[in-house]
mmCIF file of C-alpha atoms in Angstrom:
data_model
loop_
_atom_site.group_PDB
_atom_site.id
_atom_site.type_symbol
_atom_site.label_atom_id
_atom_site.label_comp_id
_atom_site.label_asym_id
_atom_site.label_seq_id
_atom_site.Cartn_x
_atom_site.Cartn_y
_atom_site.Cartn_z
ATOM 1 C CA MET A 1 76.548 -61.489 13.491
ATOM 2 C CA GLU A 2 74.799 -58.715 11.424
ATOM 3 C CA GLY A 3 77.074 -56.202 13.218
ATOM 4 C CA VAL A 4 80.241 -58.025 12.268
ATOM 5 C CA ARG A 5 79.192 -58.692 8.663
ATOM 6 C CA SER A 6 78.200 -54.624 8.512
ATOM 7 C CA TYR A 7 79.839 -53.466 5.203
ATOM 8 C CA GLU A 8 79.630 -50.046 6.570
ATOM 9 C CA ARG A 9 81.837 -50.865 9.417
ATOM 10 C CA SER A 10 84.307 -52.268 7.302
ATOM 11 C CA LEU A 11 84.374 -48.987 5.374
ATOM 12 C CA ALA A 12 84.825 -47.067 8.711
ATOM 13 C CA ARG A 13 87.888 -49.649 9.242
ATOM 14 C CA SER A 14 89.171 -48.784 5.745
ATOM 15 C CA ARG A 15 89.074 -44.971 6.150
ATOM 16 C CA THR A 16 90.651 -45.482 9.641
ATOM 17 C CA ALA A 17 93.887 -47.483 8.492
ATOM 18 C CA ARG A 18 93.909 -45.253 5.758
ATOM 19 C CA ARG A 19 94.278 -41.888 7.761
ATOM 20 C CA ARG A 20 96.377 -43.077 11.190
ATOM 21 C CA THR A 21 99.137 -41.293 11.962
ATOM 22 C CA ASP A 22 100.761 -43.911 13.177
ATOM 23 C CA ARG A 23 100.930 -45.849 9.956
ATOM 24 C CA PRO A 24 104.324 -46.863 9.749
ATOM 25 C CA ASP A 25 106.353 -47.193 6.581
ATOM 26 C CA VAL A 26 108.177 -50.269 8.127
ATOM 27 C CA PHE A 27 106.344 -53.041 9.984
ATOM 28 C CA THR A 28 107.102 -56.211 11.906
ATOM 29 C CA LEU A 29 105.120 -59.314 11.212
ATOM 30 C CA HIS A 30 106.043 -62.947 12.052
ATOM 31 C CA GLY A 31 109.781 -61.896 12.842
ATOM 32 C CA ARG A 32 110.192 -60.132 9.828
ATOM 33 C CA GLU A 33 110.529 -56.611 8.557
ATOM 34 C CA TRP A 34 108.156 -55.187 5.802
ATOM 35 C CA ASP A 35 107.697 -52.053 3.757
ATOM 36 C CA LEU A 36 104.228 -50.418 3.769
ATOM 37 C CA LEU A 37 103.407 -47.742 1.052
ATOM 38 C CA ASP A 38 100.213 -45.371 1.171
ATOM 39 C CA ASP A 39 96.891 -46.390 0.203
ATOM 40 C CA VAL A 40 97.968 -50.191 0.544
ATOM 41 C CA PHE A 41 95.858 -52.474 3.138
ATOM 42 C CA ALA A 42 97.673 -52.491 6.398
ATOM 43 C CA PRO A 43 99.018 -55.682 8.162
ATOM 44 C CA PRO A 44 99.863 -53.729 11.567
ATOM 45 C CA PHE A 45 96.094 -52.638 12.094
ATOM 46 C CA SER A 46 94.263 -56.138 11.064
ATOM 47 C CA PRO A 47 95.382 -59.770 12.515
ATOM 48 C CA SER A 48 94.018 -60.969 8.963
ATOM 49 C CA THR A 49 97.292 -61.307 7.257
ATOM 50 C CA GLY A 50 99.144 -62.913 10.173
ATOM 51 C CA VAL A 51 96.180 -65.360 10.545
ATOM 52 C CA ALA A 52 96.814 -66.118 6.811
ATOM 53 C CA MET A 53 100.153 -67.044 7.068
ATOM 54 C CA GLU A 54 99.771 -69.228 9.872
ATOM 55 C CA LEU A 55 96.803 -70.793 8.005
ATOM 56 C CA LEU A 56 98.973 -71.254 4.912
ATOM 57 C CA GLY A 57 102.139 -72.480 7.012
ATOM 58 C CA LEU A 58 103.876 -69.496 5.888
ATOM 59 C CA THR A 59 105.486 -68.568 9.385
ATOM 60 C CA PRO A 60 109.009 -69.422 10.060
ATOM 61 C CA GLY A 61 109.274 -73.169 10.890
ATOM 62 C CA GLY A 62 105.716 -73.912 9.645
ATOM 63 C CA ARG A 63 104.463 -76.556 7.282
ATOM 64 C CA PRO A 64 103.821 -74.824 3.976
ATOM 65 C CA LEU A 65 100.524 -75.666 2.321
ATOM 66 C CA ALA A 66 101.886 -74.495 -1.195
ATOM 67 C CA GLN A 67 104.879 -75.539 -3.408
ATOM 68 C CA GLY A 68 105.751 -75.078 -7.096
ATOM 69 C CA ALA A 69 103.850 -72.259 -8.754
ATOM 70 C CA PHE A 70 102.076 -70.016 -6.735
ATOM 71 C CA LEU A 71 99.515 -67.113 -7.711
ATOM 72 C CA GLU A 72 98.192 -64.544 -5.236
ATOM 73 C CA VAL A 73 95.554 -62.316 -5.906
ATOM 74 C CA GLY A 74 95.058 -59.126 -3.986
ATOM 75 C CA CYS A 75 98.798 -59.053 -2.871
ATOM 76 C CA GLY A 76 98.545 -55.750 -0.948
ATOM 77 C CA THR A 77 101.950 -55.399 0.496
ATOM 78 C CA GLY A 78 103.272 -59.055 -0.825
ATOM 79 C CA VAL A 79 103.638 -60.760 2.935
ATOM 80 C CA ILE A 80 101.740 -63.905 1.586
ATOM 81 C CA GLY A 81 103.449 -64.178 -1.935
ATOM 82 C CA VAL A 82 106.912 -63.367 -0.533
ATOM 83 C CA SER A 83 106.737 -65.855 2.408
ATOM 84 C CA ALA A 84 105.608 -68.399 -0.263
ATOM 85 C CA ALA A 85 108.752 -67.575 -2.164
ATOM 86 C CA LEU A 86 110.651 -67.979 1.329
ATOM 87 C CA THR A 87 109.420 -71.128 2.193
ATOM 88 C CA GLY A 88 110.183 -72.810 -0.964
ATOM 89 C CA CYS A 89 107.767 -71.754 -3.822
ATOM 90 C CA ASP A 90 110.056 -71.550 -7.058
ATOM 91 C CA ARG A 91 107.663 -68.987 -8.701
ATOM 92 C CA VAL A 92 105.440 -66.902 -7.441
ATOM 93 C CA VAL A 93 103.041 -64.223 -9.328
ATOM 94 C CA ALA A 94 101.238 -61.793 -7.183
ATOM 95 C CA THR A 95 98.358 -59.575 -8.630
ATOM 96 C CA ASP A 96 96.507 -56.667 -7.465
ATOM 97 C CA ILE A 97 94.362 -53.969 -8.785
ATOM 98 C CA ASN A 98 95.739 -51.382 -6.435
ATOM 99 C CA ARG A 99 98.845 -49.931 -8.357
ATOM 100 C CA ASN A 100 100.613 -48.806 -5.018
ATOM 101 C CA ALA A 101 100.277 -52.395 -3.581
ATOM 102 C CA VAL A 102 102.139 -54.057 -6.708
ATOM 103 C CA ARG A 103 104.926 -51.440 -6.209
ATOM 104 C CA ASN A 104 104.569 -52.605 -2.488
ATOM 105 C CA THR A 105 104.746 -56.304 -3.039
ATOM 106 C CA ALA A 106 107.935 -55.698 -5.298
ATOM 107 C CA LEU A 107 109.715 -53.632 -3.047
ATOM 108 C CA ASN A 108 109.317 -56.853 -0.284
ATOM 109 C CA ALA A 109 110.508 -59.188 -2.800
ATOM 110 C CA VAL A 110 113.886 -57.227 -2.828
ATOM 111 C CA ARG A 111 113.668 -56.612 0.950
ATOM 112 C CA HIS A 112 113.732 -60.542 1.301
ATOM 113 C CA GLY A 113 115.749 -61.233 -1.573
ATOM 114 C CA VAL A 114 113.367 -63.392 -3.739
ATOM 115 C CA SER A 115 112.922 -60.386 -6.564
ATOM 116 C CA GLY A 116 113.975 -63.370 -9.048
ATOM 117 C CA ARG A 117 111.049 -65.741 -8.362
ATOM 118 C CA VAL A 118 108.422 -62.913 -7.523
ATOM 119 C CA ARG A 119 106.517 -61.210 -10.098
ATOM 120 C CA ALA A 120 104.157 -58.306 -9.222
ATOM 121 C CA VAL A 121 101.640 -57.386 -11.844
ATOM 122 C CA HIS A 122 98.819 -54.924 -12.325
ATOM 123 C CA SER A 123 95.715 -57.008 -12.679
ATOM 124 C CA ASP A 124 91.946 -57.106 -11.712
ATOM 125 C CA LEU A 125 91.933 -60.663 -10.672
ATOM 126 C CA PHE A 126 93.605 -62.943 -13.729
ATOM 127 C CA ALA A 127 92.548 -59.996 -16.406
ATOM 128 C CA ALA A 128 96.429 -59.113 -17.007
ATOM 129 C CA LEU A 129 98.169 -62.653 -16.940
ATOM 130 C CA PRO A 130 99.239 -64.573 -19.863
ATOM 131 C CA ALA A 131 96.117 -67.103 -20.931
ATOM 132 C CA ALA A 132 98.590 -70.078 -20.959
ATOM 133 C CA GLU A 133 99.853 -69.472 -17.311
ATOM 134 C CA ARG A 134 99.257 -72.119 -15.046
ATOM 135 C CA PHE A 135 99.715 -72.317 -11.392
ATOM 136 C CA ASP A 136 100.163 -75.449 -8.414
ATOM 137 C CA THR A 137 98.004 -72.972 -6.055
ATOM 138 C CA VAL A 138 95.796 -69.997 -6.644
ATOM 139 C CA TYR A 139 94.982 -68.144 -3.204
ATOM 140 C CA TRP A 140 93.105 -64.962 -2.563
ATOM 141 C CA HIS A 141 92.913 -63.172 0.489
ATOM 142 C CA SER A 142 89.673 -61.865 -0.221
ATOM 143 C CA ASN A 143 87.854 -58.464 0.498
ATOM 144 C CA PHE A 144 85.443 -60.927 2.220
ATOM 145 C CA VAL A 145 82.602 -58.577 3.363
ATOM 146 C CA MET A 146 79.819 -57.739 0.812
ATOM 147 C CA ALA A 147 78.454 -54.751 0.181
ATOM 148 C CA PRO A 148 75.469 -53.643 -1.738
ATOM 149 C CA PRO A 149 75.641 -54.509 -5.651
ATOM 150 C CA ALA A 150 75.196 -51.035 -6.046
ATOM 151 C CA TYR A 151 77.944 -49.733 -4.014
ATOM 152 C CA ARG A 152 81.028 -47.614 -5.765
ATOM 153 C CA TYR A 153 84.178 -47.648 -4.395
ATOM 154 C CA ARG A 154 85.113 -44.084 -3.215
ATOM 155 C CA ASP A 155 88.981 -44.888 -3.595
ATOM 156 C CA VAL A 156 91.361 -47.791 -4.052
ATOM 157 C CA HIS A 157 91.982 -48.657 -0.545
ATOM 158 C CA GLU A 158 88.057 -49.649 -0.141
ATOM 159 C CA GLN A 159 88.820 -52.260 -2.334
ATOM 160 C CA ALA A 160 90.721 -54.274 -0.065
ATOM 161 C CA TYR A 161 87.914 -54.210 2.579
ATOM 162 C CA VAL A 162 84.509 -55.070 0.523
ATOM 163 C CA ASP A 163 83.169 -56.521 -2.408
ATOM 164 C CA PRO A 164 79.698 -55.405 -3.977
ATOM 165 C CA GLY A 165 77.637 -58.194 -4.522
ATOM 166 C CA TYR A 166 80.161 -60.676 -4.222
ATOM 167 C CA ALA A 167 80.575 -60.129 -8.027
ATOM 168 C CA ALA A 168 84.669 -60.465 -7.571
ATOM 169 C CA HIS A 169 84.306 -63.681 -5.365
ATOM 170 C CA LEU A 170 81.987 -65.250 -7.949
ATOM 171 C CA ARG A 171 84.473 -64.211 -11.024
ATOM 172 C CA TYR A 172 87.505 -65.641 -8.666
ATOM 173 C CA LEU A 173 85.958 -69.035 -8.001
ATOM 174 C CA ARG A 174 84.951 -69.141 -11.876
ATOM 175 C CA GLU A 175 88.199 -68.150 -13.344
ATOM 176 C CA ALA A 176 90.696 -69.753 -10.834
ATOM 177 C CA PRO A 177 90.076 -73.107 -11.867
ATOM 178 C CA LEU A 178 90.902 -72.497 -15.147
ATOM 179 C CA ARG A 179 94.574 -71.457 -14.004
ATOM 180 C CA LEU A 180 95.425 -74.558 -12.277
ATOM 181 C CA THR A 181 98.123 -77.505 -13.222
ATOM 182 C CA GLU A 182 96.491 -80.843 -13.547
ATOM 183 C CA ASN A 183 96.803 -81.505 -9.472
ATOM 184 C CA GLY A 184 96.430 -77.834 -8.459
ATOM 185 C CA ARG A 185 94.314 -76.208 -5.924
ATOM 186 C CA VAL A 186 92.342 -72.964 -5.167
ATOM 187 C CA LEU A 187 92.394 -71.658 -2.090
ATOM 188 C CA LEU A 188 90.352 -68.667 -0.503
ATOM 189 C CA HIS A 189 91.181 -66.842 2.713
ATOM 190 C CA PHE A 190 87.495 -65.905 4.348
ATOM 191 C CA SER A 191 86.282 -64.632 7.423
ATOM 192 C CA SER A 192 82.973 -64.778 9.627
ATOM 193 C CA ARG A 193 82.795 -61.328 8.530
ATOM 194 C CA GLY A 194 82.036 -62.320 4.971
ATOM 195 C CA ASP A 195 78.677 -64.519 3.900
ATOM 196 C CA LEU A 196 80.104 -67.831 3.373
ATOM 197 C CA SER A 197 76.214 -69.051 2.904
ATOM 198 C CA TYR A 198 75.685 -67.124 0.177
ATOM 199 C CA LEU A 199 78.708 -68.281 -1.813
ATOM 200 C CA ARG A 200 78.148 -71.790 -0.981
ATOM 201 C CA ARG A 201 74.476 -71.298 -2.191
ATOM 202 C CA CYS A 202 76.074 -69.899 -5.621
ATOM 203 C CA LEU A 203 78.433 -72.726 -6.181
ATOM 204 C CA ALA A 204 75.979 -75.494 -5.128
ATOM 205 C CA GLU A 205 74.050 -74.777 -8.395
ATOM 206 C CA ASP A 206 76.881 -76.038 -10.737
ATOM 207 C CA GLY A 207 77.783 -78.939 -8.348
ATOM 208 C CA ARG A 208 80.754 -77.262 -6.397
ATOM 209 C CA GLU A 209 81.779 -76.645 -2.806
ATOM 210 C CA LEU A 210 84.032 -74.764 -0.635
ATOM 211 C CA ALA A 211 85.369 -77.009 2.288
ATOM 212 C CA ALA A 212 87.373 -75.597 4.930
ATOM 213 C CA VAL A 213 90.927 -76.725 5.385
ATOM 214 C CA GLU A 214 92.029 -74.691 8.532
ATOM 215 C CA ALA A 215 90.531 -72.060 10.678
ATOM 216 C CA THR A 216 91.114 -69.782 13.801
ATOM 217 C CA THR A 217 89.326 -67.459 15.944
ATOM 218 C CA VAL A 218 90.736 -64.226 17.089
ATOM 219 C CA GLN A 219 89.330 -61.390 19.072
ATOM 220 C CA GLU A 220 89.493 -58.077 17.095
ATOM 221 C CA GLY A 221 88.237 -55.437 19.351
ATOM 222 C CA PRO A 222 84.609 -55.994 20.408
ATOM 223 C CA ASP A 223 84.342 -58.842 17.832
ATOM 224 C CA ARG A 224 85.378 -62.316 17.857
ATOM 225 C CA VAL A 225 86.047 -63.252 14.225
ATOM 226 C CA GLU A 226 86.717 -66.662 12.745
ATOM 227 C CA TYR A 227 89.248 -66.770 9.798
ATOM 228 C CA THR A 228 89.008 -69.852 7.409
ATOM 229 C CA LEU A 229 91.404 -71.033 4.433
ATOM 230 C CA LEU A 230 88.816 -72.714 2.159
ATOM 231 C CA GLU A 231 89.334 -74.948 -0.938
ATOM 232 C CA LEU A 232 87.198 -75.022 -3.938
ATOM 233 C CA ILE A 233 86.288 -78.477 -4.757
#
């Protein structure tokens, strides 16, 4: 398990995915084509995004968990947010700390004809959103590998892979409920590469819990990795 959770291995995956000579400009995922810009997390090189679509019911013919207003934090290429619009969400806001990811999401919203319902915003979690804006679902496809608290990112691409000291995770879990409608829900895409027990211990201190909604296990090279869709209770 320690090898799977190694932040150094995750950073190595970041470097490889960023520099691969076969990195495409357009890729296909679950039967749809998507634009991919430089320095944005590349779904062709990891099953994580495709698995997230399945867990959320966002694949063609799936049963989507989210309806109404949907906020995607860490949107990357925009696959999740755009798919949410395509499967029935009437308002989607997609944020990312990476400006190229924001551009990438906007491109894919245009590609799939939902630019009128998808707004891409450059933001560190919720910082750039209007204070009064509320959502029926808040979702983060997180950078679930924990790096040492003192680690400093060398480029923006690494921010999609590791979270030093889980500072961003704890902010997300503290601030996301403030962005919900009355019956809204907070979701977190996580994996066995992360330290779920640590997050649960932190949440238990103020009486909260992360409950599994859906889960699946896939083989990634030498590792079997479990992906879980969690809900904040």
